[in-house]
Amino acid sequence: MTTLAPDPVAPDPKATDALARRRLLGRLRGRSTGRPIWRQPIAVAALVILGGWLLMALFAPVVAPYDPLAQSPDAYAPPSGTHWFGTDSLGRDVFSRVIHGSRLSIPLALAIVSLALLIGGLLGLVAGYVGRFVDEALMRLTDLVFAFPQIILAMAVTAAFGPSTRNAVLALVIVSWPVYARVIRSAVLTMRGEDYLSAARLLGIGPVRALRRDVLPNSVGPAIVLATLELGNAVLLLSALSFLGLGPRPPAAEWGSMVALGSQDLSMWWVSVFPGLAILTVVMAFNVLGDALRDRIDPRYAKGR
Amino acid sequence: MPPLLEVDSLAVTLPGPTGPLPILHDVSFTVGEGEMVGIAGESGCGKSLTAQTLLGLLPAGAKVTGSARFAGTELLSLDTRRWQKVRGAGIAMVFQDPTAALHPMLTVGRQLTEHMRVHLGLDRRAADRRAVELLDQVRIPDPQRAVRAYPHQFSGGMRQRAAIAIALAARPRLLIADEPTTALDVTVQAGILALLDQLRAETGLAVAFITHDLGVLSALTTRGYVFYAGRVVETGPTGALLTAPRHPYTAALLGARPHGTQAVGTLRPIPGGPPAPGQAPPGCPFQPRCGYAEPSCGTVPPPLSPAGTDRSVACVVRPHLEVAA
Amino acid sequence: MTTTVDDAEPGAVTTTASRPRPRRALLVFLAKRVAITAGLLLGVTIVTFGLVTVVPGDPVTANLSDQALNDPATVAAFREKWGLDQPLYVQYLQYLGNLFRGDLGISQQTGRTVTDDLFQYVPATMELAIPTMVLALLIGTGIGMLAAVRNGRITDQLIRVGALLGLSTPPFWLSLVVLYVFFYQLGLAPSGGRLSTDFSPPPTVTGMYTVDAALAGQWDVAWDAAQHLVLPVLVLTSLTVAMLVRFVRSSMLEVLQQDYIRAAYAKGLPTRVVFRRHLLRAGLVPVITVSGLAFASLLSGTVLVENIFGWPGLGQYAYRSATALDLPAILGVSLFVALVYTLVNLTVDLLYGLIDPRIRLS
Ligand SMILES: Nc1ncnc2c1ncn2[C@@H]1O[C@H](COP(=O)(O)OP(=O)(O)OP(=O)(O)O)[C@@H](O)[C@H]1O
Ligand code: SF4
Ligand SMILES: [Mg+2]
């Protein structure tokens, strides 16, 4: 038989430590970071689509052949040379309305995301920096918001405040700030874990300067990735609210409410198909871009892992 | 009779983020039947990658040239089905980090028996019996109960021994032990080494023992290979390697001067670090850190050439050193 | 990472049998989760109560229909019930008391109690949600795993783009497209509703028509009800699958690069066994934790999808209440959904504790 004695003691902590470090190193060198955005064809396509939509939003009155609100007796005309996307039940030109819809959806999504980022980011910074009770309280608050499916809470909020563009934006900010709070908080915590802040304190650098110097720059990456992905989500949720009649009021050319209008008569497919495609392309572009950015900025998610 | 494993001019290139990364260059070594051979070198010199190549477990996109014959079969051209026959039953491997190499959600018994049943065709009962025997053989207390435990219930040393038992389960002819003792304290290390030596003596198991610590090789291995930056830089009988290193790198690893007149034990760290893959200087890869470097070292990597009985060294300055000795 | 239990005890193997402590650890884990859930639910009631009180203007006018407003007795009863002249915390306690009695108020639209309405609409939604969840978990796991093992290759790329597409598609629009194609153009599916007009609903047992009809042996009714399920379940499943695939893929990729997977190959196990026994087992643990999230996305989906398929479920009820500004109803739905979602997450957590031996036994 063999002559091996049972373990007398636990593994040497130093050896284990060294091993853990090597494992981490191995993981770091084993991964491939994502390619630059401009070398990913699909991300480039997303950028082009978004750029196109931005231009259309800027120059809508020039691009759109008709007034988006102008009614005409020519109702329910199928797509043709005069009306590329046909006309709706009131004889309005669907193409012009889709173009003008970008002037609502894109700026509103930007507004929702910037507000939520501002509020959530600030709260996250405070939670991560102060810690203790404040952190605990804020995190429980985010749990609370997460306890509701977003659209349902947003519906309840708009129903309580009354449907309007402003209240839809407000509702979506209320349901989406916690994500930012969580992400920024964990960025701050990572830094605290890395002793940046305590080192800063030792060096006599005040909390505000430490935040500006170290914490903010290090939170920018995750915040950009999240904000891009959330832009898509905001467009989607906003269109859902207005599809339900809880967003911008008619006759505003909003994509979600345009789809709703078309749902009344299936034979007039063009009334809802085109605004839906508009939502789809914008959201998809934001999502693709967000994914690509994430692969770049947070290599843990890189494709070739 | 040819050796059990014969690796000849093996070169491996892995895909990197910016282009192919050459990792192994012109690696040749042999392991005889029932022989324990040491492979030593600093972290990142390609030891684990060599082991992975011999099991056909390289990451996707890896390019391999050269040859690796195991028991007369060329490994590098095997298809998946044949590989599966070799793995576990022909060549088995003990991974560097036993905690990471054991499945956290399968019992130790399951991990011991599953390949036994595939390779040895044992039924469940027989496999379970053999599992208990194996755990007993690697000195895990109360093996009857240990087979039903999950890896996280073991201590580090026990996990390592369980990993060895798993590697031995399908009666391999060659065991590649990748730093099986790194995470363990010295007493446990000695026990594991003794166990491997005993298995070698009793069953004729061949062992390729990978380590970054040359000292570990001393008593047990017959021959040693010293790796540096993906190349074999020196080889020879272990005793000679340790007492009279010829390559400046081997000597530096031992903290001794080449030709080994000075006592082992005055360990000094080698200044600098090994080059990253693809970053090696044009000539001898050790040149930037070598205290004996000459202008002639900077042109082509020196090939491994014979230097005395059973020994080879990849160093152009070596002949002078020999004269000096 | 895992913790080594018995480093202090040389050589001893700890199993559940040899040590009573792990059981207690599991109990503590359970108790903690339950306590957190209870706290969360209490918080949820504060949110819904907050929404009642923030309503601009007089809550009486906001909550009662015009007809009820003309009846002084109803108005007085409403004020009394909500304690509108009392301080806020008294109002909250009263609200909480009402909730505990299962009293969610009266819906202005239906004129019935919200609780009664929920009893009617929830089973219809469950009839969509259950098959969707089962299908989505099966399909999502399969496709996600396929993408992971084909990492970076064309199959993976296609799956990834497909999943992104699914995530980017407005559910209400997809429902319309599906309806247009399968009902309007191909005539393969009914236009909506739960049952064709030729049939009357089966006697209520579960409230799910397919089940109830089968229980009553009315196979033609069950078949008709099943046909009505197809399109909404198709839409909801594809949305849920899109969400799951991305998660399963990254979870499986994480597992695929673990040493224990390489070790499994190194033992000479066939690929099939490595995938089924080693990869799936480890990769599914985190997937279980997102199935709660998938459920939430499913519930959100029903609001939009039911509306188009004329499916008289919770989603449509929520939509009708929201557009009619029927506050008791919409808050009742929110509360109910939050309750279900929180409980689903609790179950998921407990399941996770039971499945992973590192939690179960340590
Ligand atoms: N998947 C991979 N992709 C790219 N490079 C890799 C990969 N795996 C390993 N390498 C590189 O190959 C080289 C050799 O690695 P290997 O793991 O064989 O080293 P080692 O000698 O076993 O070191 P250690 O003592 O740390 O285990 C290292 O430089 C490493 O960076
Ligand atoms: S070849 Fe030159 S640089 Fe390389 S080890 Fe020998 S002496 Fe040093
Ligand atoms: Mg290694």
Short mmCIF file of C-alpha atoms in Angstrom, two decimals, chain A:
data_model
loop_
_atom_site.label_atom_id
_atom_site.label_comp_id
_atom_site.label_asym_id
_atom_site.label_seq_id
_atom_site.Cartn_x
_atom_site.Cartn_y
_atom_site.Cartn_z
CA MET A 1 0.00 0.00 0.00
CA THR A 2 0.89 3.61 -0.29
CA THR A 3 2.41 5.57 2.52
CA LEU A 4 0.58 8.81 2.46
CA ALA A 5 -0.49 10.36 5.73
CA PRO A 6 -3.76 12.26 6.00
CA ASP A 7 -3.45 16.04 5.68
CA PRO A 8 -1.94 17.34 8.85
CA VAL A 9 -2.92 20.92 8.19
CA ALA A 10 -4.82 23.11 5.82
CA PRO A 11 -3.25 24.23 2.57
CA ASP A 12 -0.55 26.78 3.03
CA PRO A 13 -2.38 30.11 2.88
CA LYS A 14 0.50 31.75 1.07
CA ALA A 15 0.54 29.08 -1.58
CA THR A 16 -3.22 29.31 -2.05
CA ASP A 17 -2.95 33.05 -2.31
CA ALA A 18 -0.31 32.78 -4.98
CA LEU A 19 -2.44 30.29 -6.81
CA ALA A 20 -5.47 32.54 -6.68
CA ARG A 21 -3.39 35.38 -8.04
CA ARG A 22 -2.13 33.24 -10.85
CA ARG A 23 -5.62 32.07 -11.65
CA LEU A 24 -6.74 35.67 -11.87
CA LEU A 25 -3.79 36.53 -14.07
CA GLY A 26 -4.60 33.58 -16.24
CA ARG A 27 -8.12 34.81 -16.62
CA LEU A 28 -6.89 38.24 -17.55
CA ARG A 29 -4.51 37.03 -20.19
CA GLY A 30 -6.86 34.33 -21.42
CA ARG A 31 -9.53 36.78 -22.48
CA SER A 32 -9.68 38.67 -25.69
CA THR A 33 -10.92 42.21 -25.52
CA GLY A 34 -13.60 43.24 -27.98
CA ARG A 35 -12.68 44.79 -31.27
CA PRO A 36 -13.03 48.53 -31.64
CA ILE A 37 -16.57 49.60 -32.45
CA TRP A 38 -15.71 50.71 -35.97
CA ARG A 39 -14.36 47.27 -36.79
CA GLN A 40 -17.61 45.53 -35.92
CA PRO A 41 -19.83 45.68 -39.01
CA ILE A 42 -23.06 45.26 -37.07
CA ALA A 43 -22.16 48.05 -34.65
CA VAL A 44 -21.29 50.29 -37.56
CA ALA A 45 -24.68 49.52 -39.10
CA ALA A 46 -26.31 50.48 -35.80
CA LEU A 47 -24.42 53.76 -35.74
CA VAL A 48 -25.46 54.51 -39.31
CA ILE A 49 -29.11 53.77 -38.53
CA LEU A 50 -29.05 55.96 -35.44
CA GLY A 51 -27.31 58.73 -37.34
CA GLY A 52 -29.98 58.47 -40.03
CA TRP A 53 -32.76 58.75 -37.47
CA LEU A 54 -31.10 61.72 -35.82
CA LEU A 55 -30.85 63.50 -39.16
CA MET A 56 -34.49 62.72 -39.89
CA ALA A 57 -35.51 64.08 -36.51
CA LEU A 58 -33.52 67.25 -37.14
CA PHE A 59 -34.77 67.81 -40.65
CA ALA A 60 -38.23 66.25 -40.36
CA PRO A 61 -40.08 69.20 -41.88
CA VAL A 62 -37.75 69.05 -44.90
CA VAL A 63 -37.75 65.28 -45.30
CA ALA A 64 -41.42 64.65 -44.69
CA PRO A 65 -43.50 65.25 -47.82
CA TYR A 66 -46.68 66.15 -45.90
CA ASP A 67 -47.73 67.84 -42.69
CA PRO A 68 -47.95 64.97 -40.18
CA LEU A 69 -51.19 66.34 -38.76
CA ALA A 70 -52.86 67.32 -42.03
CA GLN A 71 -55.97 65.25 -42.62
CA SER A 72 -57.25 64.54 -46.09
CA PRO A 73 -60.26 62.79 -47.59
CA ASP A 74 -57.85 60.19 -48.95
CA ALA A 75 -58.14 57.91 -45.88
CA TYR A 76 -56.77 54.35 -45.73
CA ALA A 77 -54.86 54.68 -48.99
CA PRO A 78 -52.39 51.78 -49.36
CA PRO A 79 -48.72 52.58 -49.93
CA SER A 80 -48.20 54.19 -53.32
CA GLY A 81 -46.05 56.71 -55.15
CA THR A 82 -47.88 59.63 -53.57
CA HIS A 83 -48.05 58.13 -50.07
CA TRP A 84 -45.07 55.84 -49.63
CA PHE A 85 -46.39 54.31 -46.41
CA GLY A 86 -50.06 54.90 -47.22
CA THR A 87 -52.47 57.00 -45.18
CA ASP A 88 -54.28 56.34 -41.91
CA SER A 89 -57.94 56.51 -40.95
CA LEU A 90 -57.89 60.32 -41.05
CA GLY A 91 -56.08 60.47 -44.34
CA ARG A 92 -52.78 61.53 -42.78
CA ASP A 93 -49.59 60.53 -44.54
CA VAL A 94 -48.05 57.64 -42.57
CA PHE A 95 -44.55 58.26 -43.95
CA SER A 96 -44.56 61.86 -42.75
CA ARG A 97 -45.90 60.80 -39.40
CA VAL A 98 -43.22 58.13 -38.97
CA ILE A 99 -40.53 60.71 -39.79
CA HIS A 100 -42.00 63.20 -37.35
CA GLY A 101 -42.39 60.45 -34.74
CA SER A 102 -38.62 60.43 -34.36
CA ARG A 103 -38.84 64.00 -33.05
CA LEU A 104 -40.86 62.69 -30.12
CA SER A 105 -39.38 59.27 -29.36
CA ILE A 106 -35.68 60.05 -29.59
CA PRO A 107 -35.58 63.29 -27.57
CA LEU A 108 -38.00 61.89 -25.01
CA ALA A 109 -35.89 58.75 -24.61
CA LEU A 110 -32.83 60.96 -24.18
CA ALA A 111 -34.67 63.00 -21.57
CA ILE A 112 -35.79 59.89 -19.68
CA VAL A 113 -32.33 58.39 -19.69
CA SER A 114 -30.53 61.60 -18.70
CA LEU A 115 -32.93 62.29 -15.85
CA ALA A 116 -32.78 58.71 -14.60
CA LEU A 117 -29.01 58.71 -14.95
CA LEU A 118 -28.74 61.97 -13.05
CA ILE A 119 -31.00 60.90 -10.22
CA GLY A 120 -29.92 57.28 -10.05
CA GLY A 121 -26.27 58.18 -10.51
CA LEU A 122 -26.30 60.71 -7.71
CA LEU A 123 -28.11 58.38 -5.35
CA GLY A 124 -25.75 55.57 -6.29
CA LEU A 125 -22.72 57.73 -5.64
CA VAL A 126 -24.05 58.75 -2.27
CA ALA A 127 -25.02 55.19 -1.35
CA GLY A 128 -21.66 53.78 -2.34
CA TYR A 129 -19.67 56.59 -0.80
CA VAL A 130 -21.49 57.02 2.48
CA GLY A 131 -22.32 53.35 2.94
CA ARG A 132 -23.97 52.06 6.08
CA PHE A 133 -27.52 53.14 6.75
CA VAL A 134 -27.86 55.41 3.73
CA ASP A 135 -26.67 52.65 1.45
CA GLU A 136 -28.97 50.11 3.03
CA ALA A 137 -32.00 52.41 2.77
CA LEU A 138 -31.34 53.33 -0.85
CA MET A 139 -30.78 49.74 -1.85
CA ARG A 140 -34.05 48.66 -0.25
CA LEU A 141 -35.73 51.46 -2.17
CA THR A 142 -34.34 50.10 -5.42
CA ASP A 143 -35.55 46.62 -4.44
CA LEU A 144 -38.97 48.12 -4.01
CA VAL A 145 -39.06 49.54 -7.51
CA PHE A 146 -37.68 46.27 -8.88
CA ALA A 147 -40.59 44.46 -7.22
CA PHE A 148 -42.88 45.78 -9.97
CA PRO A 149 -42.62 44.91 -13.62
CA GLN A 150 -41.62 48.23 -15.22
CA ILE A 151 -44.55 48.72 -17.53
CA ILE A 152 -47.10 47.99 -14.82
CA LEU A 153 -45.61 50.46 -12.36
CA ALA A 154 -45.31 53.02 -15.13
CA MET A 155 -48.98 52.48 -15.97
CA ALA A 156 -49.96 52.94 -12.35
CA VAL A 157 -47.93 56.12 -12.08
CA THR A 158 -49.33 57.66 -15.26
CA ALA A 159 -52.81 56.64 -14.25
CA ALA A 160 -52.33 58.37 -10.90
CA PHE A 161 -50.90 61.58 -12.35
CA GLY A 162 -53.01 61.61 -15.48
CA PRO A 163 -51.85 60.72 -18.98
CA SER A 164 -49.62 63.26 -20.67
CA THR A 165 -46.21 63.37 -22.29
CA ARG A 166 -44.67 64.86 -19.19
CA ASN A 167 -46.17 62.28 -16.87
CA ALA A 168 -45.14 59.40 -19.12
CA VAL A 169 -41.56 60.64 -18.97
CA LEU A 170 -41.85 61.07 -15.23
CA ALA A 171 -43.23 57.55 -14.81
CA LEU A 172 -40.42 56.06 -16.87
CA VAL A 173 -37.81 57.95 -14.87
CA ILE A 174 -39.37 56.63 -11.69
CA VAL A 175 -39.22 53.04 -12.90
CA SER A 176 -35.72 53.24 -14.35
CA TRP A 177 -33.48 55.21 -11.99
CA PRO A 178 -32.68 52.23 -9.70
CA VAL A 179 -30.65 50.48 -12.39
CA TYR A 180 -28.26 53.41 -12.58
CA ALA A 181 -28.11 53.71 -8.82
CA ARG A 182 -27.05 50.07 -8.58
CA VAL A 183 -24.42 50.26 -11.29
CA ILE A 184 -22.85 53.49 -10.08
CA ARG A 185 -22.93 52.26 -6.51
CA SER A 186 -21.06 49.09 -7.37
CA ALA A 187 -18.51 51.11 -9.37
CA VAL A 188 -17.92 53.24 -6.27
CA LEU A 189 -17.74 50.16 -4.07
CA THR A 190 -15.15 48.52 -6.31
CA MET A 191 -13.06 51.58 -5.90
CA ARG A 192 -13.48 51.59 -2.18
CA GLY A 193 -12.48 47.96 -2.19
CA GLU A 194 -9.36 48.93 -4.04
CA ASP A 195 -8.56 51.38 -1.28
CA TYR A 196 -8.56 54.34 -3.63
CA LEU A 197 -10.71 56.35 -1.33
CA SER A 198 -8.91 55.54 1.87
CA ALA A 199 -5.60 56.21 0.18
CA ALA A 200 -7.00 59.50 -1.03
CA ARG A 201 -8.09 60.28 2.48
CA LEU A 202 -4.61 59.53 3.74
CA LEU A 203 -3.16 61.86 1.16
CA GLY A 204 -5.45 64.57 2.45
CA ILE A 205 -7.62 64.56 -0.63
CA GLY A 206 -11.17 65.46 0.34
CA PRO A 207 -14.16 63.32 -0.60
CA VAL A 208 -15.35 65.67 -3.31
CA ARG A 209 -12.00 65.78 -5.00
CA ALA A 210 -11.62 62.02 -4.64
CA LEU A 211 -14.99 61.59 -6.28
CA ARG A 212 -14.05 63.87 -9.14
CA ARG A 213 -10.60 62.42 -9.61
CA ASP A 214 -11.19 58.72 -9.26
CA VAL A 215 -14.74 57.66 -8.76
CA LEU A 216 -16.45 59.60 -11.52
CA PRO A 217 -13.99 58.72 -14.28
CA ASN A 218 -14.22 55.08 -13.31
CA SER A 219 -18.02 55.10 -13.34
CA VAL A 220 -18.24 56.69 -16.76
CA GLY A 221 -17.67 53.49 -18.70
CA PRO A 222 -20.38 51.40 -17.05
CA ALA A 223 -22.74 54.38 -17.08
CA ILE A 224 -22.31 54.90 -20.84
CA VAL A 225 -22.94 51.24 -21.58
CA LEU A 226 -26.01 51.15 -19.39
CA ALA A 227 -27.37 54.42 -20.72
CA THR A 228 -27.08 53.21 -24.31
CA LEU A 229 -28.90 49.98 -23.56
CA GLU A 230 -31.50 51.88 -21.55
CA LEU A 231 -32.11 54.30 -24.42
CA GLY A 232 -33.52 51.38 -26.36
CA ASN A 233 -35.55 50.32 -23.38
CA ALA A 234 -36.88 53.86 -22.95
CA VAL A 235 -38.03 54.06 -26.57
CA LEU A 236 -39.74 50.69 -26.16
CA LEU A 237 -41.48 51.55 -22.88
CA LEU A 238 -42.52 54.99 -24.07
CA SER A 239 -44.07 53.54 -27.20
CA ALA A 240 -45.82 50.93 -25.07
CA LEU A 241 -47.29 53.59 -22.81
CA SER A 242 -48.52 55.62 -25.72
CA PHE A 243 -49.81 52.50 -27.43
CA LEU A 244 -51.94 52.09 -24.32
CA GLY A 245 -53.04 55.72 -24.60
CA LEU A 246 -50.96 56.85 -21.63
CA GLY A 247 -48.31 58.81 -23.51
CA PRO A 248 -48.34 61.86 -25.74
CA ARG A 249 -51.93 62.76 -26.51
CA PRO A 250 -53.43 62.49 -29.98
CA PRO A 251 -53.05 63.78 -32.58
CA ALA A 252 -49.31 63.81 -31.83
CA ALA A 253 -47.38 61.63 -34.26
CA GLU A 254 -46.04 59.11 -31.75
CA TRP A 255 -45.00 55.68 -32.99
CA GLY A 256 -46.75 53.68 -30.26
CA SER A 257 -50.08 55.46 -30.70
CA MET A 258 -49.76 55.13 -34.47
CA VAL A 259 -49.48 51.36 -34.08
CA ALA A 260 -52.54 51.49 -31.84
CA LEU A 261 -54.46 53.36 -34.51
CA GLY A 262 -53.60 50.70 -37.06
CA SER A 263 -54.63 47.87 -34.77
CA GLN A 264 -58.26 48.83 -35.29
CA ASP A 265 -58.36 47.38 -38.76
CA LEU A 266 -56.00 44.60 -39.76
CA SER A 267 -56.59 45.05 -43.46
CA MET A 268 -54.86 48.45 -43.25
CA TRP A 269 -51.60 46.82 -42.21
CA TRP A 270 -49.45 49.75 -43.30
CA VAL A 271 -50.85 52.03 -40.65
CA SER A 272 -49.17 50.05 -37.87
CA VAL A 273 -46.40 48.12 -39.63
CA PHE A 274 -44.26 51.15 -40.50
CA PRO A 275 -44.25 52.93 -37.14
CA GLY A 276 -43.55 49.55 -35.54
CA LEU A 277 -40.56 49.07 -37.81
CA ALA A 278 -39.37 52.53 -36.81
CA ILE A 279 -39.45 51.52 -33.13
CA LEU A 280 -37.76 48.24 -33.94
CA THR A 281 -34.87 49.81 -35.85
CA VAL A 282 -34.17 52.49 -33.26
CA VAL A 283 -34.33 50.09 -30.31
CA MET A 284 -32.27 47.45 -32.10
CA ALA A 285 -29.62 50.03 -32.98
CA PHE A 286 -29.36 51.19 -29.38
CA ASN A 287 -29.14 47.60 -28.16
CA VAL A 288 -26.48 46.60 -30.68
CA LEU A 289 -24.47 49.69 -29.88
CA GLY A 290 -24.83 49.12 -26.14
CA ASP A 291 -23.67 45.52 -26.52
CA ALA A 292 -20.67 46.54 -28.57
CA LEU A 293 -19.77 49.25 -26.09
CA ARG A 294 -20.06 46.81 -23.25
CA ASP A 295 -17.72 44.35 -24.94
CA ARG A 296 -15.27 47.22 -25.32
CA ILE A 297 -15.57 48.80 -21.93
CA ASP A 298 -16.23 45.81 -19.73
CA PRO A 299 -14.22 42.99 -21.27
CA ARG A 300 -15.81 40.46 -18.98
CA TYR A 301 -18.58 40.38 -21.54
CA ALA A 302 -16.33 40.21 -24.57
CA LYS A 303 -17.46 37.83 -27.24
CA GLY A 304 -14.40 35.60 -27.33
CA ARG A 305 -14.38 34.90 -23.63
#
